[in-house]
XYZ file of C-alpha atoms in Angstrom:
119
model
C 0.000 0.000 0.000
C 2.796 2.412 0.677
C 6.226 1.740 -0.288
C 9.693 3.538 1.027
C 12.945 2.690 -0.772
C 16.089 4.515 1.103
C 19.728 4.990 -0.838
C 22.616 6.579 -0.185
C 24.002 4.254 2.200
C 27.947 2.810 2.032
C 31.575 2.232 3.221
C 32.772 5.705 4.501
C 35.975 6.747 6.452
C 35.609 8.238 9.612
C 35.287 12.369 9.397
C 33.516 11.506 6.203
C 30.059 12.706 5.226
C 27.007 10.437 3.445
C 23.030 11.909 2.244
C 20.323 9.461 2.886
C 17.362 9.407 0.949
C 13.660 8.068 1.073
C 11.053 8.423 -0.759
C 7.229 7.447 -0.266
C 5.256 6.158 -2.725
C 1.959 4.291 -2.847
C -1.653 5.021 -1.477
C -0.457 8.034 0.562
C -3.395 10.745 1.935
C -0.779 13.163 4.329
C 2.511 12.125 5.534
C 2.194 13.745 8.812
C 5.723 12.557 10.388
C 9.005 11.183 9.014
C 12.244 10.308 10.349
C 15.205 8.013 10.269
C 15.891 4.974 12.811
C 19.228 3.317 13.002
C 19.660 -0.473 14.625
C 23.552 -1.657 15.102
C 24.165 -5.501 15.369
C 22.772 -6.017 18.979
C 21.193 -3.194 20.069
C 17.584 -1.870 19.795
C 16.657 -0.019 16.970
C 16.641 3.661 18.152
C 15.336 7.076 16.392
C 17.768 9.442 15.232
C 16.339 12.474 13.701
C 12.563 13.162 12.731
C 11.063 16.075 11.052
C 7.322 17.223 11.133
C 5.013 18.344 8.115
C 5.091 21.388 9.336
C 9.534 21.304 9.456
C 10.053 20.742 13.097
C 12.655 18.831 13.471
C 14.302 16.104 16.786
C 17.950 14.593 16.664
C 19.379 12.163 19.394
C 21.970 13.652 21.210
C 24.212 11.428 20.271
C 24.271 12.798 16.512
C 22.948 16.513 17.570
C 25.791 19.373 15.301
C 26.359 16.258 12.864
C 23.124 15.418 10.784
C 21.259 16.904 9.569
C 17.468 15.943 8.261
C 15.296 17.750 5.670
C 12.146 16.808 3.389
C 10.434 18.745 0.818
C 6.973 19.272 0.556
C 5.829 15.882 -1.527
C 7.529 12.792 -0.237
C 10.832 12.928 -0.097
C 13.100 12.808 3.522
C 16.996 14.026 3.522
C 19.360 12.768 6.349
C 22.838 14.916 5.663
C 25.311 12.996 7.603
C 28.830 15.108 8.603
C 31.703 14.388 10.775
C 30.345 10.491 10.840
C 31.988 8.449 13.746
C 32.524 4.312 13.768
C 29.603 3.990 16.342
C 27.065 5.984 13.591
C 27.748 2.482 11.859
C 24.150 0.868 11.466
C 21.132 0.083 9.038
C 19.222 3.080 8.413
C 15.811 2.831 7.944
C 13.120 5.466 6.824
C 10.464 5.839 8.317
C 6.766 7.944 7.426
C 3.550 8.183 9.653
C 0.515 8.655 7.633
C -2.362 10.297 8.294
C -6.451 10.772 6.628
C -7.530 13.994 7.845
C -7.253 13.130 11.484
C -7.327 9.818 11.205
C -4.181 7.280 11.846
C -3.407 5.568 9.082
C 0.025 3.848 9.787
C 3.420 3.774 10.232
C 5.794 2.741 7.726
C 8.987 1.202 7.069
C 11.849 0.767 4.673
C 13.801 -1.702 4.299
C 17.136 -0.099 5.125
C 20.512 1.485 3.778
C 23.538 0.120 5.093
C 25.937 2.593 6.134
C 29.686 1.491 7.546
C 31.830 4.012 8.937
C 35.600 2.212 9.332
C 38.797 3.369 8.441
């Protein structure tokens, strides 16, 4: 029903920069909410930046001065990663809440960019 494909991911040095992208496709009434989630080997998958409809925008602290994230006004989300670090090293996945009028619609998923950050 809705479909997000992510690119942009690969092998970078540390100190290096990469640019996500997503875009949403599908059966798509209002994209109220999108974002980008991260899950290293192990650990939980955890939220790194989000941005509102309205271009609000939430980073975890742990990537707060380094990424940036950015979306236009159809269906496209940005994550501008600088100064990337070996522990940024994780699958990235996009991810877009939808909304009719007020009502929930869901929550959807990518299926992930890799992104590797070793020297």
């Amino acid at each position: 029903q809705v479909q997000l494909v992510e690119s942009g991911g690969g092998l970078v040095q540390p100190g290096g920069s990469l640019r996500l992208s997503c875009v949403a496709s599908g059966r798509i009434f209002a994209i109220r909410d999108m974002g980008w989630y991260r899950q290293a080997p192990g650990k939980e998958r955890e939220l790194v930046a989000s941005i509102t409809s309205g271009g609000n925008t939430n980073y975890a602290d742990s990537v707060k001065g380094r990424f940036t994230i950015s979306r236009d006004n159809a269906n496209m989300v940005y994550l501008q990663m600088n100064s990337l670090k070996p522990e940024d090293t994780a699958v990235y996945y996009c991810n877009a809440v939808i909304y009719r009028g007020s009502s929930y619609q869901g929550s959807y998923w990518g299926q992930g960019t890799q992104v590797t950050v070793s020297s």
